[in-house]
């Protein structure tokens, strides 16, 4: 019975990742973490004695896990891209606000003393 619960939880995770909306990223991450914790607890309760039907169910879980991993990698890449874009915007705004703080492009020296 325990492997069936792991299978059901894995399907819920797959559905959650398929329905990912980047506008509600914080809520998604919280829900994902809770579901992963629940599945981890179920996996720890499993025994090592499996029937043939349990093995087939295990192979199905492996296939679903591969889809979950691909979805999580795509989400991770999206988050990394957003962070890089934010850093770039931050640098651009800082250069606009204070254009003489860094080295100049033409090698000119600007004396800041008055």
PDB file of N, CA and C in Angstrom:
ATOM      1  N   UNK A   1       0.827  -1.203   0.000  1.00  0.00           N
ATOM      2  CA  UNK A   1       0.000   0.000   0.000  1.00  0.00           C
ATOM      3  C   UNK A   1       0.861   1.253   0.000  1.00  0.00           C
ATOM      4  N   UNK A   2       2.056   1.208   0.564  1.00  0.00           N
ATOM      5  CA  UNK A   2       2.908   2.382   0.675  1.00  0.00           C
ATOM      6  C   UNK A   2       3.399   2.894  -0.662  1.00  0.00           C
ATOM      7  N   UNK A   3       3.692   1.969  -1.584  1.00  0.00           N
ATOM      8  CA  UNK A   3       4.183   2.389  -2.893  1.00  0.00           C
ATOM      9  C   UNK A   3       3.084   3.089  -3.684  1.00  0.00           C
ATOM     10  N   UNK A   4       1.856   2.687  -3.485  1.00  0.00           N
ATOM     11  CA  UNK A   4       0.723   3.340  -4.165  1.00  0.00           C
ATOM     12  C   UNK A   4       0.619   4.792  -3.702  1.00  0.00           C
ATOM     13  N   UNK A   5       0.837   5.048  -2.420  1.00  0.00           N
ATOM     14  CA  UNK A   5       0.801   6.413  -1.896  1.00  0.00           C
ATOM     15  C   UNK A   5       1.930   7.255  -2.494  1.00  0.00           C
ATOM     16  N   UNK A   6       3.111   6.654  -2.643  1.00  0.00           N
ATOM     17  CA  UNK A   6       4.242   7.353  -3.272  1.00  0.00           C
ATOM     18  C   UNK A   6       3.888   7.680  -4.718  1.00  0.00           C
ATOM     19  N   UNK A   7       3.265   6.732  -5.411  1.00  0.00           N
ATOM     20  CA  UNK A   7       2.853   6.950  -6.798  1.00  0.00           C
ATOM     21  C   UNK A   7       1.857   8.102  -6.890  1.00  0.00           C
ATOM     22  N   UNK A   8       0.861   8.106  -6.011  1.00  0.00           N
ATOM     23  CA  UNK A   8      -0.144   9.180  -6.009  1.00  0.00           C
ATOM     24  C   UNK A   8       0.506  10.534  -5.733  1.00  0.00           C
ATOM     25  N   UNK A   9       1.417  10.584  -4.783  1.00  0.00           N
ATOM     26  CA  UNK A   9       2.104  11.840  -4.450  1.00  0.00           C
ATOM     27  C   UNK A   9       2.967  12.305  -5.625  1.00  0.00           C
ATOM     28  N   UNK A  10       3.587  11.357  -6.320  1.00  0.00           N
ATOM     29  CA  UNK A  10       4.416  11.681  -7.477  1.00  0.00           C
ATOM     30  C   UNK A  10       3.547  12.259  -8.596  1.00  0.00           C
ATOM     31  N   UNK A  11       2.366  11.696  -8.795  1.00  0.00           N
ATOM     32  CA  UNK A  11       1.442  12.237  -9.797  1.00  0.00           C
ATOM     33  C   UNK A  11       1.011  13.657  -9.440  1.00  0.00           C
ATOM     34  N   UNK A  12       0.771  13.907  -8.151  1.00  0.00           N
ATOM     35  CA  UNK A  12       0.399  15.260  -7.720  1.00  0.00           C
ATOM     36  C   UNK A  12       1.529  16.240  -7.997  1.00  0.00           C
ATOM     37  N   UNK A  13       2.771  15.821  -7.741  1.00  0.00           N
ATOM     38  CA  UNK A  13       3.932  16.673  -8.029  1.00  0.00           C
ATOM     39  C   UNK A  13       4.028  16.967  -9.523  1.00  0.00           C
ATOM     40  N   UNK A  14       3.826  15.942 -10.336  1.00  0.00           N
ATOM     41  CA  UNK A  14       3.889  16.113 -11.785  1.00  0.00           C
ATOM     42  C   UNK A  14       2.820  17.101 -12.246  1.00  0.00           C
ATOM     43  N   UNK A  15       1.639  16.972 -11.705  1.00  0.00           N
ATOM     44  CA  UNK A  15       0.548  17.891 -12.065  1.00  0.00           C
ATOM     45  C   UNK A  15       0.865  19.323 -11.613  1.00  0.00           C
ATOM     46  N   UNK A  16       1.415  19.465 -10.420  1.00  0.00           N
ATOM     47  CA  UNK A  16       1.772  20.793  -9.909  1.00  0.00           C
ATOM     48  C   UNK A  16       2.798  21.463 -10.821  1.00  0.00           C
ATOM     49  N   UNK A  17       3.795  20.722 -11.241  1.00  0.00           N
ATOM     50  CA  UNK A  17       4.844  21.293 -12.091  1.00  0.00           C
ATOM     51  C   UNK A  17       4.288  21.610 -13.476  1.00  0.00           C
ATOM     52  N   UNK A  18       3.381  20.787 -13.974  1.00  0.00           N
ATOM     53  CA  UNK A  18       2.770  21.042 -15.280  1.00  0.00           C
ATOM     54  C   UNK A  18       1.926  22.315 -15.242  1.00  0.00           C
ATOM     55  N   UNK A  19       1.362  22.645 -14.102  1.00  0.00           N
ATOM     56  CA  UNK A  19       0.507  23.824 -13.954  1.00  0.00           C
ATOM     57  C   UNK A  19       1.272  25.049 -13.444  1.00  0.00           C
ATOM     58  N   UNK A  20       2.602  25.032 -13.526  1.00  0.00           N
ATOM     59  CA  UNK A  20       3.442  26.108 -13.004  1.00  0.00           C
ATOM     60  C   UNK A  20       3.083  27.447 -13.648  1.00  0.00           C
ATOM     61  N   UNK A  21       2.940  28.467 -12.800  1.00  0.00           N
ATOM     62  CA  UNK A  21       2.675  29.832 -13.253  1.00  0.00           C
ATOM     63  C   UNK A  21       3.722  30.734 -12.622  1.00  0.00           C
ATOM     64  N   UNK A  22       4.546  31.376 -13.449  1.00  0.00           N
ATOM     65  CA  UNK A  22       5.648  32.173 -12.896  1.00  0.00           C
ATOM     66  C   UNK A  22       5.163  33.405 -12.141  1.00  0.00           C
ATOM     67  N   UNK A  23       3.907  33.781 -12.312  1.00  0.00           N
ATOM     68  CA  UNK A  23       3.386  34.939 -11.582  1.00  0.00           C
ATOM     69  C   UNK A  23       3.150  34.598 -10.104  1.00  0.00           C
ATOM     70  N   UNK A  24       2.929  33.334  -9.797  1.00  0.00           N
ATOM     71  CA  UNK A  24       2.705  32.887  -8.418  1.00  0.00           C
ATOM     72  C   UNK A  24       3.855  31.999  -7.960  1.00  0.00           C
ATOM     73  N   UNK A  25       5.067  32.425  -8.236  1.00  0.00           N
ATOM     74  CA  UNK A  25       6.249  31.598  -7.980  1.00  0.00           C
ATOM     75  C   UNK A  25       6.441  31.287  -6.500  1.00  0.00           C
ATOM     76  N   UNK A  26       6.234  32.263  -5.628  1.00  0.00           N
ATOM     77  CA  UNK A  26       6.451  32.036  -4.193  1.00  0.00           C
ATOM     78  C   UNK A  26       5.506  30.969  -3.641  1.00  0.00           C
ATOM     79  N   UNK A  27       4.235  31.068  -4.001  1.00  0.00           N
ATOM     80  CA  UNK A  27       3.255  30.077  -3.553  1.00  0.00           C
ATOM     81  C   UNK A  27       3.587  28.711  -4.141  1.00  0.00           C
ATOM     82  N   UNK A  28       4.012  28.678  -5.396  1.00  0.00           N
ATOM     83  CA  UNK A  28       4.400  27.420  -6.040  1.00  0.00           C
ATOM     84  C   UNK A  28       5.545  26.753  -5.289  1.00  0.00           C
ATOM     85  N   UNK A  29       6.563  27.524  -4.934  1.00  0.00           N
ATOM     86  CA  UNK A  29       7.730  26.961  -4.252  1.00  0.00           C
ATOM     87  C   UNK A  29       7.348  26.422  -2.874  1.00  0.00           C
ATOM     88  N   UNK A  30       6.489  27.134  -2.163  1.00  0.00           N
ATOM     89  CA  UNK A  30       6.041  26.652  -0.852  1.00  0.00           C
ATOM     90  C   UNK A  30       5.284  25.332  -0.987  1.00  0.00           C
ATOM     91  N   UNK A  31       4.360  25.283  -1.935  1.00  0.00           N
ATOM     92  CA  UNK A  31       3.572  24.069  -2.150  1.00  0.00           C
ATOM     93  C   UNK A  31       4.463  22.918  -2.592  1.00  0.00           C
ATOM     94  N   UNK A  32       5.402  23.209  -3.482  1.00  0.00           N
ATOM     95  CA  UNK A  32       6.331  22.188  -3.960  1.00  0.00           C
ATOM     96  C   UNK A  32       7.152  21.612  -2.812  1.00  0.00           C
ATOM     97  N   UNK A  33       7.646  22.474  -1.948  1.00  0.00           N
ATOM     98  CA  UNK A  33       8.457  22.010  -0.818  1.00  0.00           C
ATOM     99  C   UNK A  33       7.639  21.117   0.115  1.00  0.00           C
ATOM    100  N   UNK A  34       6.392  21.503   0.376  1.00  0.00           N
ATOM    101  CA  UNK A  34       5.534  20.685   1.238  1.00  0.00           C
ATOM    102  C   UNK A  34       5.289  19.312   0.627  1.00  0.00           C
ATOM    103  N   UNK A  35       5.016  19.291  -0.675  1.00  0.00           N
ATOM    104  CA  UNK A  35       4.735  18.023  -1.342  1.00  0.00           C
ATOM    105  C   UNK A  35       5.984  17.133  -1.389  1.00  0.00           C
ATOM    106  N   UNK A  36       7.137  17.735  -1.610  1.00  0.00           N
ATOM    107  CA  UNK A  36       8.378  16.958  -1.622  1.00  0.00           C
ATOM    108  C   UNK A  36       8.676  16.378  -0.243  1.00  0.00           C
ATOM    109  N   UNK A  37       8.404  17.152   0.805  1.00  0.00           N
ATOM    110  CA  UNK A  37       8.604  16.653   2.173  1.00  0.00           C
ATOM    111  C   UNK A  37       7.673  15.477   2.472  1.00  0.00           C
ATOM    112  N   UNK A  38       6.413  15.589   2.037  1.00  0.00           N
ATOM    113  CA  UNK A  38       5.457  14.506   2.253  1.00  0.00           C
ATOM    114  C   UNK A  38       5.907  13.239   1.531  1.00  0.00           C
ATOM    115  N   UNK A  39       6.368  13.414   0.280  1.00  0.00           N
ATOM    116  CA  UNK A  39       6.800  12.246  -0.494  1.00  0.00           C
ATOM    117  C   UNK A  39       8.052  11.611   0.116  1.00  0.00           C
ATOM    118  N   UNK A  40       8.944  12.449   0.625  1.00  0.00           N
ATOM    119  CA  UNK A  40      10.148  11.928   1.264  1.00  0.00           C
ATOM    120  C   UNK A  40       9.785  11.086   2.486  1.00  0.00           C
ATOM    121  N   UNK A  41       8.818  11.548   3.268  1.00  0.00           N
ATOM    122  CA  UNK A  41       8.384  10.785   4.440  1.00  0.00           C
ATOM    123  C   UNK A  41       7.782   9.445   4.013  1.00  0.00           C
ATOM    124  N   UNK A  42       7.019   9.448   2.915  1.00  0.00           N
ATOM    125  CA  UNK A  42       6.440   8.199   2.422  1.00  0.00           C
ATOM    126  C   UNK A  42       7.526   7.248   1.930  1.00  0.00           C
ATOM    127  N   UNK A  43       8.543   7.777   1.277  1.00  0.00           N
ATOM    128  CA  UNK A  43       9.631   6.938   0.774  1.00  0.00           C
ATOM    129  C   UNK A  43      10.411   6.289   1.907  1.00  0.00           C
ATOM    130  N   UNK A  44      10.550   6.985   3.017  1.00  0.00           N
ATOM    131  CA  UNK A  44      11.274   6.426   4.157  1.00  0.00           C
ATOM    132  C   UNK A  44      10.523   5.267   4.803  1.00  0.00           C
ATOM    133  N   UNK A  45       9.201   5.247   4.645  1.00  0.00           N
ATOM    134  CA  UNK A  45       8.376   4.206   5.253  1.00  0.00           C
ATOM    135  C   UNK A  45       8.328   2.927   4.418  1.00  0.00           C
ATOM    136  N   UNK A  46       8.825   2.956   3.189  1.00  0.00           N
ATOM    137  CA  UNK A  46       8.740   1.788   2.317  1.00  0.00           C
ATOM    138  C   UNK A  46       9.600   0.645   2.835  1.00  0.00           C
ATOM    139  N   UNK A  47       9.110  -0.564   2.606  1.00  0.00           N
ATOM    140  CA  UNK A  47       9.893  -1.751   2.930  1.00  0.00           C
ATOM    141  C   UNK A  47      10.646  -2.185   1.676  1.00  0.00           C
ATOM    142  N   UNK A  48      11.535  -3.126   1.832  1.00  0.00           N
ATOM    143  CA  UNK A  48      12.345  -3.563   0.701  1.00  0.00           C
ATOM    144  C   UNK A  48      11.752  -4.761  -0.022  1.00  0.00           C
ATOM    145  N   UNK A  49      10.629  -5.252   0.394  1.00  0.00           N
ATOM    146  CA  UNK A  49      10.017  -6.420  -0.219  1.00  0.00           C
ATOM    147  C   UNK A  49       8.914  -5.949  -1.167  1.00  0.00           C
ATOM    148  N   UNK A  50       9.139  -6.147  -2.474  1.00  0.00           N
ATOM    149  CA  UNK A  50       8.187  -5.677  -3.472  1.00  0.00           C
ATOM    150  C   UNK A  50       7.696  -6.834  -4.328  1.00  0.00           C
ATOM    151  N   UNK A  51       6.439  -6.767  -4.688  1.00  0.00           N
ATOM    152  CA  UNK A  51       5.874  -7.764  -5.599  1.00  0.00           C
ATOM    153  C   UNK A  51       6.126  -7.306  -7.037  1.00  0.00           C
ATOM    154  N   UNK A  52       5.713  -8.129  -7.987  1.00  0.00           N
ATOM    155  CA  UNK A  52       5.897  -7.770  -9.394  1.00  0.00           C
ATOM    156  C   UNK A  52       5.086  -6.529  -9.766  1.00  0.00           C
ATOM    157  N   UNK A  53       3.887  -6.419  -9.227  1.00  0.00           N
ATOM    158  CA  UNK A  53       3.063  -5.236  -9.526  1.00  0.00           C
ATOM    159  C   UNK A  53       3.687  -3.984  -8.904  1.00  0.00           C
ATOM    160  N   UNK A  54       4.316  -4.141  -7.748  1.00  0.00           N
ATOM    161  CA  UNK A  54       5.005  -3.013  -7.123  1.00  0.00           C
ATOM    162  C   UNK A  54       6.197  -2.575  -7.962  1.00  0.00           C
ATOM    163  N   UNK A  55       6.883  -3.540  -8.550  1.00  0.00           N
ATOM    164  CA  UNK A  55       8.033  -3.193  -9.405  1.00  0.00           C
ATOM    165  C   UNK A  55       7.577  -2.425 -10.635  1.00  0.00           C
ATOM    166  N   UNK A  56       6.459  -2.840 -11.216  1.00  0.00           N
ATOM    167  CA  UNK A  56       5.912  -2.126 -12.379  1.00  0.00           C
ATOM    168  C   UNK A  56       5.530  -0.698 -11.981  1.00  0.00           C
ATOM    169  N   UNK A  57       4.930  -0.562 -10.831  1.00  0.00           N
ATOM    170  CA  UNK A  57       4.570   0.758 -10.325  1.00  0.00           C
ATOM    171  C   UNK A  57       5.827   1.598 -10.087  1.00  0.00           C
ATOM    172  N   UNK A  58       6.885   0.958  -9.614  1.00  0.00           N
ATOM    173  CA  UNK A  58       8.157   1.645  -9.411  1.00  0.00           C
ATOM    174  C   UNK A  58       8.736   2.157 -10.708  1.00  0.00           C
ATOM    175  N   UNK A  59       8.621   1.389 -11.780  1.00  0.00           N
ATOM    176  CA  UNK A  59       9.106   1.840 -13.087  1.00  0.00           C
ATOM    177  C   UNK A  59       8.290   3.033 -13.587  1.00  0.00           C
ATOM    178  N   UNK A  60       6.995   3.027 -13.321  1.00  0.00           N
ATOM    179  CA  UNK A  60       6.158   4.163 -13.701  1.00  0.00           C
ATOM    180  C   UNK A  60       6.560   5.408 -12.908  1.00  0.00           C
ATOM    181  N   UNK A  61       6.861   5.221 -11.630  1.00  0.00           N
ATOM    182  CA  UNK A  61       7.312   6.340 -10.791  1.00  0.00           C
ATOM    183  C   UNK A  61       8.613   6.913 -11.329  1.00  0.00           C
ATOM    184  N   UNK A  62       9.527   6.042 -11.780  1.00  0.00           N
ATOM    185  CA  UNK A  62      10.791   6.519 -12.347  1.00  0.00           C
ATOM    186  C   UNK A  62      10.560   7.385 -13.574  1.00  0.00           C
ATOM    187  N   UNK A  63       9.640   6.978 -14.436  1.00  0.00           N
ATOM    188  CA  UNK A  63       9.322   7.763 -15.632  1.00  0.00           C
ATOM    189  C   UNK A  63       8.747   9.128 -15.276  1.00  0.00           C
ATOM    190  N   UNK A  64       7.863   9.137 -14.302  1.00  0.00           N
ATOM    191  CA  UNK A  64       7.269  10.405 -13.860  1.00  0.00           C
ATOM    192  C   UNK A  64       8.341  11.285 -13.223  1.00  0.00           C
ATOM    193  N   UNK A  65       9.250  10.668 -12.461  1.00  0.00           N
ATOM    194  CA  UNK A  65      10.331  11.433 -11.833  1.00  0.00           C
ATOM    195  C   UNK A  65      11.201  12.129 -12.877  1.00  0.00           C
ATOM    196  N   UNK A  66      11.426  11.486 -14.015  1.00  0.00           N
ATOM    197  CA  UNK A  66      12.211  12.115 -15.073  1.00  0.00           C
ATOM    198  C   UNK A  66      11.506  13.352 -15.605  1.00  0.00           C
ATOM    199  N   UNK A  67      10.188  13.280 -15.782  1.00  0.00           N
ATOM    200  CA  UNK A  67       9.420  14.464 -16.217  1.00  0.00           C
ATOM    201  C   UNK A  67       9.488  15.565 -15.163  1.00  0.00           C
ATOM    202  N   UNK A  68       9.387  15.167 -13.894  1.00  0.00           N
ATOM    203  CA  UNK A  68       9.457  16.145 -12.802  1.00  0.00           C
ATOM    204  C   UNK A  68      10.815  16.827 -12.804  1.00  0.00           C
ATOM    205  N   UNK A  69      11.887  16.047 -12.962  1.00  0.00           N
ATOM    206  CA  UNK A  69      13.236  16.621 -12.990  1.00  0.00           C
ATOM    207  C   UNK A  69      13.401  17.611 -14.134  1.00  0.00           C
ATOM    208  N   UNK A  70      12.898  17.280 -15.311  1.00  0.00           N
ATOM    209  CA  UNK A  70      13.002  18.187 -16.451  1.00  0.00           C
ATOM    210  C   UNK A  70      12.230  19.477 -16.185  1.00  0.00           C
ATOM    211  N   UNK A  71      11.048  19.352 -15.606  1.00  0.00           N
ATOM    212  CA  UNK A  71      10.256  20.538 -15.290  1.00  0.00           C
ATOM    213  C   UNK A  71      10.937  21.415 -14.254  1.00  0.00           C
ATOM    214  N   UNK A  72      11.510  20.791 -13.236  1.00  0.00           N
ATOM    215  CA  UNK A  72      12.203  21.564 -12.194  1.00  0.00           C
ATOM    216  C   UNK A  72      13.454  22.239 -12.752  1.00  0.00           C
ATOM    217  N   UNK A  73      14.148  21.581 -13.669  1.00  0.00           N
ATOM    218  CA  UNK A  73      15.323  22.199 -14.289  1.00  0.00           C
ATOM    219  C   UNK A  73      14.916  23.428 -15.106  1.00  0.00           C
ATOM    220  N   UNK A  74      13.803  23.330 -15.811  1.00  0.00           N
ATOM    221  CA  UNK A  74      13.320  24.474 -16.596  1.00  0.00           C
ATOM    222  C   UNK A  74      12.942  25.637 -15.678  1.00  0.00           C
ATOM    223  N   UNK A  75      12.295  25.331 -14.566  1.00  0.00           N
ATOM    224  CA  UNK A  75      11.910  26.368 -13.614  1.00  0.00           C
ATOM    225  C   UNK A  75      13.155  26.989 -12.987  1.00  0.00           C
ATOM    226  N   UNK A  76      14.130  26.169 -12.644  1.00  0.00           N
ATOM    227  CA  UNK A  76      15.385  26.670 -12.075  1.00  0.00           C
ATOM    228  C   UNK A  76      16.086  27.603 -13.057  1.00  0.00           C
ATOM    229  N   UNK A  77      16.106  27.224 -14.328  1.00  0.00           N
ATOM    230  CA  UNK A  77      16.739  28.062 -15.350  1.00  0.00           C
ATOM    231  C   UNK A  77      16.002  29.388 -15.496  1.00  0.00           C
ATOM    232  N   UNK A  78      14.685  29.352 -15.423  1.00  0.00           N
ATOM    233  CA  UNK A  78      13.895  30.589 -15.508  1.00  0.00           C
ATOM    234  C   UNK A  78      14.218  31.525 -14.342  1.00  0.00           C
ATOM    235  N   UNK A  79      14.335  30.965 -13.154  1.00  0.00           N
ATOM    236  CA  UNK A  79      14.670  31.770 -11.975  1.00  0.00           C
ATOM    237  C   UNK A  79      16.064  32.363 -12.120  1.00  0.00           C
ATOM    238  N   UNK A  80      17.024  31.566 -12.603  1.00  0.00           N
ATOM    239  CA  UNK A  80      18.392  32.072 -12.810  1.00  0.00           C
ATOM    240  C   UNK A  80      18.407  33.188 -13.846  1.00  0.00           C
ATOM    241  N   UNK A  81      17.630  33.041 -14.910  1.00  0.00           N
ATOM    242  CA  UNK A  81      17.553  34.099 -15.928  1.00  0.00           C
ATOM    243  C   UNK A  81      16.961  35.384 -15.350  1.00  0.00           C
ATOM    244  N   UNK A  82      15.930  35.238 -14.534  1.00  0.00           N
ATOM    245  CA  UNK A  82      15.329  36.414 -13.896  1.00  0.00           C
ATOM    246  C   UNK A  82      16.326  37.111 -12.978  1.00  0.00           C
ATOM    247  N   UNK A  83      17.120  36.329 -12.241  1.00  0.00           N
ATOM    248  CA  UNK A  83      18.116  36.925 -11.340  1.00  0.00           C
ATOM    249  C   UNK A  83      19.195  37.658 -12.137  1.00  0.00           C
ATOM    250  N   UNK A  84      19.637  37.068 -13.236  1.00  0.00           N
ATOM    251  CA  UNK A  84      20.648  37.730 -14.073  1.00  0.00           C
ATOM    252  C   UNK A  84      20.104  39.011 -14.685  1.00  0.00           C
ATOM    253  N   UNK A  85      18.865  38.992 -15.135  1.00  0.00           N
ATOM    254  CA  UNK A  85      18.250  40.194 -15.700  1.00  0.00           C
ATOM    255  C   UNK A  85      18.138  41.282 -14.640  1.00  0.00           C
ATOM    256  N   UNK A  86      17.790  40.898 -13.414  1.00  0.00           N
ATOM    257  CA  UNK A  86      17.692  41.874 -12.328  1.00  0.00           C
ATOM    258  C   UNK A  86      19.054  42.496 -12.039  1.00  0.00           C
ATOM    259  N   UNK A  87      20.108  41.672 -11.986  1.00  0.00           N
ATOM    260  CA  UNK A  87      21.461  42.206 -11.750  1.00  0.00           C
ATOM    261  C   UNK A  87      21.876  43.173 -12.860  1.00  0.00           C
ATOM    262  N   UNK A  88      21.554  42.812 -14.093  1.00  0.00           N
ATOM    263  CA  UNK A  88      21.902  43.671 -15.224  1.00  0.00           C
ATOM    264  C   UNK A  88      21.165  45.007 -15.135  1.00  0.00           C
ATOM    265  N   UNK A  89      19.875  44.975 -14.809  1.00  0.00           N
ATOM    266  CA  UNK A  89      19.107  46.224 -14.654  1.00  0.00           C
ATOM    267  C   UNK A  89      19.673  47.070 -13.526  1.00  0.00           C
ATOM    268  N   UNK A  90      20.061  46.422 -12.444  1.00  0.00           N
ATOM    269  CA  UNK A  90      20.617  47.141 -11.298  1.00  0.00           C
ATOM    270  C   UNK A  90      21.914  47.850 -11.694  1.00  0.00           C
ATOM    271  N   UNK A  91      22.798  47.142 -12.422  1.00  0.00           N
ATOM    272  CA  UNK A  91      24.051  47.764 -12.882  1.00  0.00           C
ATOM    273  C   UNK A  91      23.778  48.919 -13.825  1.00  0.00           C
ATOM    274  N   UNK A  92      22.832  48.738 -14.716  1.00  0.00           N
ATOM    275  CA  UNK A  92      22.507  49.788 -15.681  1.00  0.00           C
ATOM    276  C   UNK A  92      21.975  51.026 -14.979  1.00  0.00           C
ATOM    277  N   UNK A  93      21.109  50.861 -14.010  1.00  0.00           N
ATOM    278  CA  UNK A  93      20.557  51.994 -13.266  1.00  0.00           C
ATOM    279  C   UNK A  93      21.665  52.702 -12.493  1.00  0.00           C
ATOM    280  N   UNK A  94      22.560  51.938 -11.876  1.00  0.00           N
ATOM    281  CA  UNK A  94      23.665  52.549 -11.129  1.00  0.00           C
ATOM    282  C   UNK A  94      24.590  53.334 -12.056  1.00  0.00           C
ATOM    283  N   UNK A  95      24.860  52.819 -13.255  1.00  0.00           N
ATOM    284  CA  UNK A  95      25.696  53.558 -14.213  1.00  0.00           C
ATOM    285  C   UNK A  95      25.009  54.830 -14.684  1.00  0.00           C
ATOM    286  N   UNK A  96      23.712  54.776 -14.840  1.00  0.00           N
ATOM    287  CA  UNK A  96      22.967  55.949 -15.279  1.00  0.00           C
ATOM    288  C   UNK A  96      22.967  57.025 -14.192  1.00  0.00           C
ATOM    289  N   UNK A  97      22.793  56.609 -12.968  1.00  0.00           N
ATOM    290  CA  UNK A  97      22.747  57.568 -11.865  1.00  0.00           C
ATOM    291  C   UNK A  97      24.110  58.177 -11.575  1.00  0.00           C
ATOM    292  N   UNK A  98      25.175  57.422 -11.737  1.00  0.00           N
ATOM    293  CA  UNK A  98      26.511  57.908 -11.447  1.00  0.00           C
ATOM    294  C   UNK A  98      27.462  57.471 -12.579  1.00  0.00           C
ATOM    295  N   UNK A  99      27.451  58.189 -13.691  1.00  0.00           N
ATOM    296  CA  UNK A  99      28.204  57.742 -14.859  1.00  0.00           C
ATOM    297  C   UNK A  99      29.720  57.841 -14.698  1.00  0.00           C
ATOM    298  N   UNK A 100      30.212  58.613 -13.752  1.00  0.00           N
ATOM    299  CA  UNK A 100      31.658  58.806 -13.602  1.00  0.00           C
ATOM    300  C   UNK A 100      32.265  57.973 -12.484  1.00  0.00           C
ATOM    301  N   UNK A 101      31.526  57.002 -11.945  1.00  0.00           N
ATOM    302  CA  UNK A 101      32.036  56.206 -10.822  1.00  0.00           C
ATOM    303  C   UNK A 101      33.044  55.153 -11.263  1.00  0.00           C
ATOM    304  N   UNK A 102      32.928  54.638 -12.455  1.00  0.00           N
ATOM    305  CA  UNK A 102      33.820  53.576 -12.916  1.00  0.00           C
ATOM    306  C   UNK A 102      34.788  54.092 -13.963  1.00  0.00           C
ATOM    307  N   UNK A 103      35.556  53.181 -14.533  1.00  0.00           N
ATOM    308  CA  UNK A 103      36.486  53.592 -15.588  1.00  0.00           C
ATOM    309  C   UNK A 103      35.718  54.063 -16.826  1.00  0.00           C
ATOM    310  N   UNK A 104      36.273  55.051 -17.486  1.00  0.00           N
ATOM    311  CA  UNK A 104      35.625  55.560 -18.692  1.00  0.00           C
ATOM    312  C   UNK A 104      36.021  54.703 -19.880  1.00  0.00           C
ATOM    313  N   UNK A 105      35.213  54.735 -20.914  1.00  0.00           N
ATOM    314  CA  UNK A 105      35.465  53.896 -22.077  1.00  0.00           C
ATOM    315  C   UNK A 105      36.591  54.445 -22.954  1.00  0.00           C
ATOM    316  N   UNK A 106      36.786  55.743 -22.926  1.00  0.00           N
ATOM    317  CA  UNK A 106      37.801  56.321 -23.810  1.00  0.00           C
ATOM    318  C   UNK A 106      39.139  56.543 -23.105  1.00  0.00           C
ATOM    319  N   UNK A 107      39.254  56.142 -21.843  1.00  0.00           N
ATOM    320  CA  UNK A 107      40.518  56.252 -21.126  1.00  0.00           C
ATOM    321  C   UNK A 107      40.755  57.620 -20.518  1.00  0.00           C
ATOM    322  N   UNK A 108      39.786  58.499 -20.591  1.00  0.00           N
ATOM    323  CA  UNK A 108      39.926  59.840 -20.049  1.00  0.00           C
ATOM    324  C   UNK A 108      39.906  59.790 -18.517  1.00  0.00           C
ATOM    325  N   UNK A 109      40.735  60.658 -17.884  1.00  0.00           N
ATOM    326  CA  UNK A 109      40.764  60.725 -16.440  1.00  0.00           C
ATOM    327  C   UNK A 109      39.984  61.963 -16.012  1.00  0.00           C
ATOM    328  N   UNK A 110      39.096  61.796 -15.070  1.00  0.00           N
ATOM    329  CA  UNK A 110      38.300  62.909 -14.575  1.00  0.00           C
ATOM    330  C   UNK A 110      38.682  63.144 -13.128  1.00  0.00           C
ATOM    331  N   UNK A 111      39.229  64.301 -12.835  1.00  0.00           N
ATOM    332  CA  UNK A 111      39.606  64.654 -11.482  1.00  0.00           C
ATOM    333  C   UNK A 111      38.364  65.077 -10.721  1.00  0.00           C
ATOM    334  N   UNK A 112      38.061  64.375  -9.632  1.00  0.00           N
ATOM    335  CA  UNK A 112      36.834  64.646  -8.891  1.00  0.00           C
ATOM    336  C   UNK A 112      37.038  65.712  -7.822  1.00  0.00           C
ATOM    337  N   UNK A 113      38.293  66.159  -7.608  1.00  0.00           N
ATOM    338  CA  UNK A 113      38.527  67.173  -6.571  1.00  0.00           C
ATOM    339  C   UNK A 113      38.028  68.527  -7.056  1.00  0.00           C
ATOM    340  N   UNK A 114      37.634  69.327  -6.138  1.00  0.00           N
ATOM    341  CA  UNK A 114      37.146  70.673  -6.505  1.00  0.00           C
ATOM    342  C   UNK A 114      38.169  71.711  -6.222  1.00  0.00           C
TER     343      UNK A 114
END
